[in-house]
């Protein structure tokens, strides 16, 4: 009997693809889906998560050697904030967390329990603006992972205490933060949807910055922008242009001689450009896995949520907001690039302990969202100011957050999005203060 239990716990449930595949299977069976749908959803959940791991491996293969050189030459940590990459790396770590199992299983439990608590809170909280169901499962998984890697160091919790505290924190954030953007966007979105990302508090900051810096009567949608800028809405194109430049910047910081040791017979500049392209290819693979994984596991949760809370408003991913101000979104993206470059140069010039490289996630997804809210509250100048300021805040916050990432610290990968800085950075430091004062 013990052998059977050990096999189930440590050989099946301890493997993230199998564990989450079983979660999808149970969710689909509870909804009485057709056999073909159950098989399709379960298999694609498993294969999607394995594909995420493969994409993460490609990222680390391109990013790891050059960041290790940067660390050894300059004595600082280099980090690229990218949610999918950090998630994939964390899910592949086999480090155990007491009796709950490895990181992947702990993340899954935080997500499942947190989602259940979230649905309960939405049902019992009396405020209409909080009646929102968070349906961006990949974003929820990223926050669940963030909790699992950061809370042991900040709050000294392990095992089931870690899972329950992490789940409670996630549930509170998923329930109450979408109310912020629901109220902010009611004038131009209506009351049919809200934002479910790591950007809700950031959107409030963007609206405040735009109100001060701009004039909402000067609508960005009345401006004419070159059609060529539209191609940067494609994540692959944006990364293919950006990441070789980022790798060249890292290479210049490391130095030609050290990079030549890595590049061998290949010209060091050509090698850096190819590594940037390889990083982009890794992201493409990873995003494909994310889309397959999310497209399969979301129905298992969405159907349950719709049955329990049929009147609730969905909290959706950031791109759902871009059509409300496409030009504002593009201006926010461009300004966010400028903000990211300012932080990168500042961390190099002032010899910061962490060099923060431009985050494709912050610049595009955050930048576009902040641009939409910036334009609606401050016109085109508001969109530019919102994108620029929020990007600086997001990237600068990584300097303080990265050392608190437990097993992710040292990998060169980090979670991105502005609410990690605005919400979770102060929360983690308050936890550290509490543990120091009360001796947890």
CSV table of C-alpha atoms in Angstrom, one decimal:
chain,number,residue,atom,x,y,z
A,1,UNK,CA,0.0,0.0,0.0
A,2,UNK,CA,2.8,2.4,0.9
A,3,UNK,CA,4.5,1.7,-2.5
A,4,UNK,CA,1.2,2.5,-4.3
A,5,UNK,CA,0.9,5.7,-2.3
A,6,UNK,CA,4.5,6.7,-3.0
A,7,UNK,CA,4.0,6.0,-6.7
A,8,UNK,CA,0.9,8.2,-6.9
A,9,UNK,CA,2.4,11.1,-4.8
A,10,UNK,CA,6.0,11.2,-6.0
A,11,UNK,CA,5.8,9.7,-9.5
A,12,UNK,CA,2.5,11.0,-10.7
A,13,UNK,CA,1.3,14.0,-8.7
A,14,UNK,CA,4.9,15.3,-8.2
A,15,UNK,CA,5.1,15.8,-12.0
A,16,UNK,CA,3.6,19.1,-13.0
A,17,UNK,CA,2.3,18.1,-16.5
A,18,UNK,CA,0.5,15.0,-15.0
A,19,UNK,CA,-0.8,16.9,-12.0
A,20,UNK,CA,-2.3,19.7,-14.1
A,21,UNK,CA,-3.5,17.3,-16.7
A,22,UNK,CA,-5.5,15.5,-13.9
A,23,UNK,CA,-6.8,18.9,-12.8
A,24,UNK,CA,-8.1,19.6,-16.3
A,25,UNK,CA,-9.5,16.1,-16.6
A,26,UNK,CA,-11.5,16.4,-13.4
A,27,UNK,CA,-12.7,19.9,-14.3
A,28,UNK,CA,-13.9,18.7,-17.7
A,29,UNK,CA,-15.6,15.6,-16.3
A,30,UNK,CA,-17.4,17.7,-13.7
A,31,UNK,CA,-18.9,19.7,-16.5
A,32,UNK,CA,-19.9,16.5,-18.3
A,33,UNK,CA,-18.0,17.4,-21.5
A,34,UNK,CA,-18.0,15.0,-24.4
A,35,UNK,CA,-15.4,12.3,-24.3
A,36,UNK,CA,-13.5,13.9,-27.3
A,37,UNK,CA,-13.4,17.3,-25.5
A,38,UNK,CA,-12.2,15.7,-22.3
A,39,UNK,CA,-9.4,13.8,-24.1
A,40,UNK,CA,-8.4,16.9,-26.1
A,41,UNK,CA,-8.4,19.2,-23.1
A,42,UNK,CA,-6.4,16.8,-20.9
A,43,UNK,CA,-3.7,15.9,-23.5
A,44,UNK,CA,-3.2,19.5,-24.6
A,45,UNK,CA,-2.8,20.6,-21.0
A,46,UNK,CA,0.0,18.1,-20.5
A,47,UNK,CA,1.7,18.8,-23.9
A,48,UNK,CA,1.3,22.5,-23.5
A,49,UNK,CA,3.1,22.5,-20.1
A,50,UNK,CA,5.9,20.4,-21.5
A,51,UNK,CA,6.2,22.8,-24.4
A,52,UNK,CA,6.4,25.7,-21.9
A,53,UNK,CA,9.3,23.8,-20.3
A,54,UNK,CA,11.1,23.3,-23.6
A,55,UNK,CA,10.7,27.0,-24.5
A,56,UNK,CA,12.0,28.0,-21.1
A,57,UNK,CA,15.0,25.7,-21.7
A,58,UNK,CA,15.8,27.5,-24.9
A,59,UNK,CA,15.6,30.9,-23.1
A,60,UNK,CA,18.0,29.7,-20.5
A,61,UNK,CA,20.4,28.2,-23.1
A,62,UNK,CA,20.7,31.6,-24.8
A,63,UNK,CA,20.5,33.9,-21.8
A,64,UNK,CA,22.3,31.9,-19.1
A,65,UNK,CA,25.9,31.9,-20.4
A,66,UNK,CA,26.0,35.7,-21.1
A,67,UNK,CA,24.4,36.6,-17.8
A,68,UNK,CA,26.9,34.4,-15.9
A,69,UNK,CA,29.7,36.2,-17.7
A,70,UNK,CA,28.1,39.5,-16.7
A,71,UNK,CA,27.9,38.4,-13.1
A,72,UNK,CA,31.5,37.1,-13.0
A,73,UNK,CA,33.0,40.2,-14.7
A,74,UNK,CA,31.1,42.9,-13.0
A,75,UNK,CA,29.9,41.3,-9.8
A,76,UNK,CA,26.3,42.2,-10.5
A,77,UNK,CA,23.2,40.2,-11.4
A,78,UNK,CA,21.6,40.7,-14.8
A,79,UNK,CA,17.9,40.0,-15.1
A,80,UNK,CA,15.3,40.1,-17.9
A,81,UNK,CA,11.8,40.4,-16.5
A,82,UNK,CA,9.5,38.0,-18.5
A,83,UNK,CA,6.5,36.2,-16.9
A,84,UNK,CA,6.4,33.2,-19.1
A,85,UNK,CA,10.1,32.6,-18.9
A,86,UNK,CA,10.2,32.9,-15.1
A,87,UNK,CA,7.1,30.7,-14.8
A,88,UNK,CA,8.6,28.0,-17.1
A,89,UNK,CA,11.9,28.1,-15.2
A,90,UNK,CA,10.2,27.8,-11.8
A,91,UNK,CA,8.0,24.9,-13.0
A,92,UNK,CA,11.1,23.0,-14.0
A,93,UNK,CA,12.8,23.4,-10.6
A,94,UNK,CA,12.7,20.1,-8.6
A,95,UNK,CA,13.4,21.6,-5.2
A,96,UNK,CA,11.0,20.3,-2.6
A,97,UNK,CA,9.0,22.5,-0.3
A,98,UNK,CA,8.4,20.4,2.8
A,99,UNK,CA,5.4,18.0,2.6
A,100,UNK,CA,3.6,19.6,-0.3
A,101,UNK,CA,6.0,18.4,-2.9
A,102,UNK,CA,8.0,20.4,-5.5
A,103,UNK,CA,7.5,23.9,-6.6
A,104,UNK,CA,5.1,22.9,-9.5
A,105,UNK,CA,2.7,21.1,-7.2
A,106,UNK,CA,2.8,23.9,-4.7
A,107,UNK,CA,2.0,26.4,-7.5
A,108,UNK,CA,-0.9,24.2,-8.6
A,109,UNK,CA,-2.4,24.0,-5.1
A,110,UNK,CA,-2.1,27.8,-4.5
A,111,UNK,CA,-3.8,28.4,-7.8
A,112,UNK,CA,-6.7,25.9,-7.3
A,113,UNK,CA,-7.3,26.9,-3.6
A,114,UNK,CA,-6.9,30.5,-4.4
A,115,UNK,CA,-9.4,30.3,-7.3
A,116,UNK,CA,-11.9,28.6,-5.1
A,117,UNK,CA,-11.5,31.3,-2.5
A,118,UNK,CA,-11.8,34.0,-5.2
A,119,UNK,CA,-15.1,32.6,-6.4
A,120,UNK,CA,-16.4,32.5,-2.8
A,121,UNK,CA,-15.3,36.1,-2.2
A,122,UNK,CA,-17.0,37.3,-5.4
A,123,UNK,CA,-20.2,35.6,-4.3
A,124,UNK,CA,-20.3,37.0,-0.7
A,125,UNK,CA,-18.8,40.5,-1.1
A,126,UNK,CA,-21.7,42.9,-1.4
A,127,UNK,CA,-20.0,45.5,-3.6
A,128,UNK,CA,-21.2,45.4,-7.3
A,129,UNK,CA,-17.8,46.6,-8.6
A,130,UNK,CA,-16.2,43.5,-7.0
A,131,UNK,CA,-18.5,41.0,-8.8
A,132,UNK,CA,-15.7,40.1,-11.3
A,133,UNK,CA,-14.4,36.6,-12.2
A,134,UNK,CA,-10.7,36.5,-12.9
A,135,UNK,CA,-10.5,34.4,-16.1
A,136,UNK,CA,-6.9,34.9,-17.2
A,137,UNK,CA,-5.6,31.6,-15.9
A,138,UNK,CA,-2.0,32.1,-17.1
A,139,UNK,CA,-1.8,35.4,-15.1
A,140,UNK,CA,-3.2,33.6,-12.1
A,141,UNK,CA,-0.5,30.9,-12.4
A,142,UNK,CA,2.2,33.5,-12.7
A,143,UNK,CA,1.1,35.1,-9.4
A,144,UNK,CA,0.7,31.7,-7.7
A,145,UNK,CA,4.3,30.9,-8.7
A,146,UNK,CA,5.5,34.3,-7.5
A,147,UNK,CA,3.9,33.5,-4.1
A,148,UNK,CA,5.5,30.1,-3.9
A,149,UNK,CA,9.1,31.4,-4.6
A,150,UNK,CA,8.9,34.6,-2.6
A,151,UNK,CA,6.9,33.9,0.6
A,152,UNK,CA,9.3,31.4,2.2
A,153,UNK,CA,12.0,34.1,2.3
A,154,UNK,CA,9.7,37.0,3.2
A,155,UNK,CA,7.3,35.3,5.7
A,156,UNK,CA,9.2,32.1,6.6
A,157,UNK,CA,6.3,29.9,5.7
A,158,UNK,CA,6.7,26.4,4.3
A,159,UNK,CA,4.5,23.5,3.2
A,160,UNK,CA,0.8,23.8,3.6
A,161,UNK,CA,1.2,27.2,5.4
A,162,UNK,CA,2.8,28.5,2.3
A,163,UNK,CA,0.1,27.1,0.1
A,164,UNK,CA,-2.8,28.6,2.3
A,165,UNK,CA,-1.2,32.0,2.8
A,166,UNK,CA,-0.3,32.2,-0.9
A,167,UNK,CA,-3.8,31.2,-1.9
A,168,UNK,CA,-5.4,33.7,0.4
A,169,UNK,CA,-3.3,36.6,-0.9
A,170,UNK,CA,-4.0,35.6,-4.5
A,171,UNK,CA,-7.7,35.4,-3.9
A,172,UNK,CA,-7.8,38.8,-2.3
A,173,UNK,CA,-5.9,40.4,-5.2
A,174,UNK,CA,-8.0,38.5,-7.9
A,175,UNK,CA,-11.2,39.7,-6.2
A,176,UNK,CA,-10.6,43.3,-5.4
A,177,UNK,CA,-8.1,44.6,-7.9
A,178,UNK,CA,-10.3,44.3,-11.0
A,179,UNK,CA,-12.8,46.6,-9.3
A,180,UNK,CA,-10.2,49.4,-9.8
A,181,UNK,CA,-10.2,49.2,-13.6
A,182,UNK,CA,-13.9,48.4,-13.7
A,183,UNK,CA,-14.5,51.8,-12.2
A,184,UNK,CA,-11.8,53.6,-14.1
A,185,UNK,CA,-12.9,52.3,-17.5
A,186,UNK,CA,-16.7,52.4,-17.0
A,187,UNK,CA,-16.9,55.6,-19.1
A,188,UNK,CA,-15.3,54.1,-22.2
A,189,UNK,CA,-15.7,50.3,-21.8
A,190,UNK,CA,-19.1,50.1,-20.1
A,191,UNK,CA,-19.8,47.5,-17.5
A,192,UNK,CA,-19.4,44.3,-19.5
A,193,UNK,CA,-15.8,43.5,-18.7
A,194,UNK,CA,-12.8,44.6,-16.6
A,195,UNK,CA,-9.1,44.0,-16.6
A,196,UNK,CA,-7.7,40.8,-15.1
A,197,UNK,CA,-3.9,41.1,-15.2
A,198,UNK,CA,-1.1,42.4,-13.0
A,199,UNK,CA,-1.9,45.9,-14.0
A,200,UNK,CA,-5.0,47.1,-12.2
A,201,UNK,CA,-3.2,49.3,-9.6
A,202,UNK,CA,-0.8,50.4,-12.4
A,203,UNK,CA,-3.8,51.5,-14.4
A,204,UNK,CA,-4.8,53.8,-11.5
A,205,UNK,CA,-1.2,55.2,-11.5
A,206,UNK,CA,-1.3,55.7,-15.2
A,207,UNK,CA,-4.6,57.6,-15.0
A,208,UNK,CA,-3.2,59.8,-12.2
A,209,UNK,CA,0.0,60.6,-14.2
A,210,UNK,CA,-2.0,61.3,-17.3
A,211,UNK,CA,-4.4,63.6,-15.5
A,212,UNK,CA,-1.5,65.7,-14.3
A,213,UNK,CA,0.6,65.6,-17.5
A,214,UNK,CA,-1.9,65.8,-20.2
A,215,UNK,CA,-5.3,66.9,-21.5
A,216,UNK,CA,-7.9,64.3,-22.2
A,217,UNK,CA,-9.5,66.6,-24.9
A,218,UNK,CA,-6.3,66.0,-27.0
A,219,UNK,CA,-7.3,62.4,-28.0
A,220,UNK,CA,-4.5,60.3,-29.4
A,221,UNK,CA,-6.9,58.7,-31.8
A,222,UNK,CA,-7.1,61.9,-33.7
A,223,UNK,CA,-3.3,61.7,-34.4
A,224,UNK,CA,-1.8,60.2,-37.6
A,225,UNK,CA,1.0,57.6,-37.0
A,226,UNK,CA,3.1,55.8,-39.6
A,227,UNK,CA,1.6,52.5,-40.6
A,228,UNK,CA,5.0,50.9,-40.2
A,229,UNK,CA,4.6,51.1,-36.4
A,230,UNK,CA,1.7,48.7,-36.5
A,231,UNK,CA,4.0,45.7,-37.1
A,232,UNK,CA,5.3,46.1,-33.6
A,233,UNK,CA,2.0,44.9,-32.3
A,234,UNK,CA,3.2,41.4,-33.3
A,235,UNK,CA,5.1,40.1,-30.2
A,236,UNK,CA,7.5,38.1,-32.4
A,237,UNK,CA,8.5,41.1,-34.5
A,238,UNK,CA,8.9,43.3,-31.4
A,239,UNK,CA,11.1,40.7,-29.7
A,240,UNK,CA,13.1,39.9,-32.9
A,241,UNK,CA,14.0,43.6,-33.1
A,242,UNK,CA,14.5,44.2,-29.4
A,243,UNK,CA,16.3,41.2,-28.0
A,244,UNK,CA,19.4,41.3,-30.3
A,245,UNK,CA,19.8,44.9,-29.2
A,246,UNK,CA,19.4,43.8,-25.5
A,247,UNK,CA,22.0,41.1,-26.0
A,248,UNK,CA,24.4,43.6,-27.7
A,249,UNK,CA,23.9,45.9,-24.7
A,250,UNK,CA,24.8,43.0,-22.3
A,251,UNK,CA,27.8,42.1,-24.5
A,252,UNK,CA,29.1,45.6,-24.4
A,253,UNK,CA,28.8,45.6,-20.6
A,254,UNK,CA,30.7,42.3,-20.4
A,255,UNK,CA,33.3,43.2,-22.9
A,256,UNK,CA,34.5,41.8,-26.3
A,257,UNK,CA,37.2,39.5,-24.9
A,258,UNK,CA,34.9,37.7,-22.5
A,259,UNK,CA,32.1,37.3,-25.1
A,260,UNK,CA,34.7,35.9,-27.6
A,261,UNK,CA,35.3,33.1,-25.1
A,262,UNK,CA,31.7,32.1,-25.5
A,263,UNK,CA,31.4,32.8,-29.2
A,264,UNK,CA,34.4,30.7,-30.2
A,265,UNK,CA,35.1,31.0,-34.0
A,266,UNK,CA,31.9,33.1,-34.5
A,267,UNK,CA,32.3,36.9,-34.5
A,268,UNK,CA,31.3,38.1,-31.1
A,269,UNK,CA,28.7,40.6,-32.5
A,270,UNK,CA,27.2,38.0,-34.8
A,271,UNK,CA,27.0,35.6,-31.9
A,272,UNK,CA,25.2,38.1,-29.7
A,273,UNK,CA,22.7,38.8,-32.4
A,274,UNK,CA,22.1,35.1,-32.9
A,275,UNK,CA,21.6,34.6,-29.2
A,276,UNK,CA,19.0,37.4,-29.2
A,277,UNK,CA,17.3,35.6,-32.1
A,278,UNK,CA,17.5,32.3,-30.2
A,279,UNK,CA,15.9,33.9,-27.2
A,280,UNK,CA,13.1,35.2,-29.4
A,281,UNK,CA,12.6,31.7,-30.8
A,282,UNK,CA,12.4,30.3,-27.3
A,283,UNK,CA,9.7,32.9,-26.4
A,284,UNK,CA,7.8,31.9,-29.5
A,285,UNK,CA,7.9,28.2,-28.5
A,286,UNK,CA,7.0,29.1,-24.9
A,287,UNK,CA,4.0,31.3,-26.0
A,288,UNK,CA,2.8,28.5,-28.2
A,289,UNK,CA,2.9,26.2,-25.2
A,290,UNK,CA,1.1,28.8,-23.1
A,291,UNK,CA,-1.6,29.2,-25.6
A,292,UNK,CA,-2.2,25.5,-25.9
A,293,UNK,CA,-2.0,25.1,-22.1
A,294,UNK,CA,-4.4,28.0,-21.3
A,295,UNK,CA,-6.7,27.1,-24.2
A,296,UNK,CA,-7.2,23.7,-22.7
A,297,UNK,CA,-7.3,24.4,-18.9
A,298,UNK,CA,-9.4,27.6,-19.0
A,299,UNK,CA,-12.7,25.8,-20.0
A,300,UNK,CA,-12.3,23.6,-17.0
A,301,UNK,CA,-12.5,26.7,-14.7
A,302,UNK,CA,-14.6,29.0,-16.8
A,303,UNK,CA,-17.5,26.6,-17.0
A,304,UNK,CA,-17.5,26.1,-13.2
A,305,UNK,CA,-17.3,29.9,-12.6
A,306,UNK,CA,-20.1,30.6,-15.0
A,307,UNK,CA,-22.4,28.1,-13.2
A,308,UNK,CA,-21.6,29.5,-9.7
A,309,UNK,CA,-21.6,33.2,-10.6
A,310,UNK,CA,-23.6,33.7,-13.8
A,311,UNK,CA,-24.1,37.4,-13.3
A,312,UNK,CA,-20.5,38.3,-12.7
A,313,UNK,CA,-18.4,40.4,-15.1
A,314,UNK,CA,-15.3,38.7,-16.6
A,315,UNK,CA,-11.9,40.0,-15.8
A,316,UNK,CA,-9.9,39.6,-19.0
A,317,UNK,CA,-6.4,39.8,-20.4
A,318,UNK,CA,-4.8,43.2,-21.3
A,319,UNK,CA,-5.3,43.0,-25.1
A,320,UNK,CA,-9.1,43.2,-24.5
A,321,UNK,CA,-8.5,46.9,-23.7
A,322,UNK,CA,-6.3,47.8,-26.7
A,323,UNK,CA,-9.2,48.4,-29.2
A,324,UNK,CA,-10.6,51.1,-27.0
A,325,UNK,CA,-7.6,53.3,-27.9
A,326,UNK,CA,-5.2,51.7,-30.4
A,327,UNK,CA,-3.1,54.8,-30.9
A,328,UNK,CA,-2.9,55.5,-27.2
A,329,UNK,CA,-1.8,51.9,-26.8
A,330,UNK,CA,1.0,52.3,-29.3
A,331,UNK,CA,2.1,55.6,-27.8
A,332,UNK,CA,2.2,53.9,-24.4
A,333,UNK,CA,4.3,51.1,-25.8
A,334,UNK,CA,6.9,53.5,-27.4
A,335,UNK,CA,7.1,55.5,-24.2
A,336,UNK,CA,7.5,52.3,-22.2
A,337,UNK,CA,10.6,51.4,-24.3
A,338,UNK,CA,12.1,54.7,-23.5
A,339,UNK,CA,11.5,54.2,-19.7
A,340,UNK,CA,13.0,50.7,-19.9
A,341,UNK,CA,16.2,52.0,-21.5
A,342,UNK,CA,16.5,54.8,-18.9
A,343,UNK,CA,16.4,52.2,-16.1
A,344,UNK,CA,18.9,49.9,-17.9
A,345,UNK,CA,21.4,52.7,-18.5
A,346,UNK,CA,21.0,53.9,-14.9
A,347,UNK,CA,21.6,50.5,-13.4
A,348,UNK,CA,24.8,50.2,-15.5
A,349,UNK,CA,26.1,53.8,-15.0
A,350,UNK,CA,25.5,53.8,-11.2
A,351,UNK,CA,26.8,50.2,-10.7
A,352,UNK,CA,23.5,48.9,-9.3
A,353,UNK,CA,23.6,45.4,-7.7
A,354,UNK,CA,21.1,44.3,-10.3
A,355,UNK,CA,21.2,45.3,-14.0
A,356,UNK,CA,17.6,45.3,-15.3
A,357,UNK,CA,17.3,44.8,-19.0
A,358,UNK,CA,14.2,45.9,-21.0
A,359,UNK,CA,11.3,43.6,-20.4
A,360,UNK,CA,9.3,42.7,-23.5
A,361,UNK,CA,6.3,42.0,-21.3
A,362,UNK,CA,6.4,45.3,-19.4
A,363,UNK,CA,7.1,47.4,-22.5
A,364,UNK,CA,4.4,45.9,-24.7
A,365,UNK,CA,1.6,44.5,-22.6
A,366,UNK,CA,1.9,47.0,-19.7
A,367,UNK,CA,2.9,49.9,-22.0
A,368,UNK,CA,-0.1,49.4,-24.2
A,369,UNK,CA,-2.5,49.2,-21.3
A,370,UNK,CA,-1.0,52.2,-19.6
A,371,UNK,CA,-1.2,54.1,-22.9
A,372,UNK,CA,-5.0,53.3,-23.2
A,373,UNK,CA,-5.7,54.6,-19.7
A,374,UNK,CA,-3.3,57.5,-20.2
A,375,UNK,CA,-5.0,58.6,-23.3
A,376,UNK,CA,-8.5,58.4,-21.8
A,377,UNK,CA,-7.5,60.5,-18.9
A,378,UNK,CA,-4.9,62.8,-20.5
A,379,UNK,CA,-4.9,62.5,-24.2
A,380,UNK,CA,-1.8,61.7,-26.3
A,381,UNK,CA,0.5,63.5,-23.7
A,382,UNK,CA,-1.1,61.4,-21.0
A,383,UNK,CA,-0.5,58.2,-22.9
A,384,UNK,CA,3.2,59.1,-23.4
A,385,UNK,CA,3.7,60.1,-19.8
A,386,UNK,CA,1.8,57.1,-18.4
A,387,UNK,CA,3.8,54.7,-20.5
A,388,UNK,CA,7.1,56.3,-19.6
A,389,UNK,CA,6.6,56.7,-15.8
A,390,UNK,CA,5.0,53.3,-15.3
A,391,UNK,CA,7.8,51.6,-17.2
A,392,UNK,CA,10.4,53.2,-15.0
A,393,UNK,CA,8.5,52.2,-11.9
A,394,UNK,CA,8.2,48.6,-13.1
A,395,UNK,CA,11.8,48.1,-14.2
A,396,UNK,CA,13.3,49.9,-11.2
A,397,UNK,CA,11.2,47.8,-8.8
A,398,UNK,CA,12.9,44.7,-10.1
A,399,UNK,CA,16.1,45.8,-8.4
A,400,UNK,CA,14.4,45.2,-5.0
A,401,UNK,CA,12.2,42.3,-6.0
A,402,UNK,CA,14.7,40.1,-7.7
A,403,UNK,CA,16.8,39.2,-4.6
A,404,UNK,CA,13.6,38.0,-2.9
A,405,UNK,CA,12.8,35.4,-5.5
A,406,UNK,CA,14.2,32.4,-3.8
A,407,UNK,CA,15.2,29.7,-6.3
A,408,UNK,CA,14.6,32.0,-9.2
A,409,UNK,CA,17.3,34.4,-8.0
A,410,UNK,CA,20.4,33.9,-10.1
A,411,UNK,CA,18.6,32.5,-13.1
A,412,UNK,CA,18.4,35.9,-14.8
A,413,UNK,CA,14.7,35.6,-15.1
A,414,UNK,CA,12.0,37.5,-13.1
A,415,UNK,CA,8.3,38.2,-13.1
A,416,UNK,CA,7.3,41.4,-14.7
A,417,UNK,CA,4.2,43.8,-14.8
A,418,UNK,CA,3.8,46.9,-12.8
A,419,UNK,CA,1.6,45.5,-10.0
A,420,UNK,CA,4.5,43.3,-8.8
A,421,UNK,CA,6.2,46.5,-7.9
A,422,UNK,CA,3.2,48.6,-6.7
A,423,UNK,CA,1.5,45.8,-4.8
A,424,UNK,CA,3.7,42.9,-4.0
A,425,UNK,CA,7.0,44.6,-3.4
A,426,UNK,CA,5.7,46.6,-0.4
A,427,UNK,CA,3.7,43.5,0.8
A,428,UNK,CA,6.9,41.4,0.8
A,429,UNK,CA,8.9,44.0,2.7
A,430,UNK,CA,6.1,44.4,5.3
A,431,UNK,CA,6.2,40.6,5.8
A,432,UNK,CA,10.0,40.8,6.2
A,433,UNK,CA,9.6,43.6,8.8
A,434,UNK,CA,6.9,41.6,10.6
A,435,UNK,CA,9.0,38.5,10.8
A,436,UNK,CA,11.9,40.5,12.2
A,437,UNK,CA,9.8,42.2,14.8
A,438,UNK,CA,7.7,39.3,15.9
A,439,UNK,CA,10.3,36.6,15.3
A,440,UNK,CA,8.2,34.3,13.1
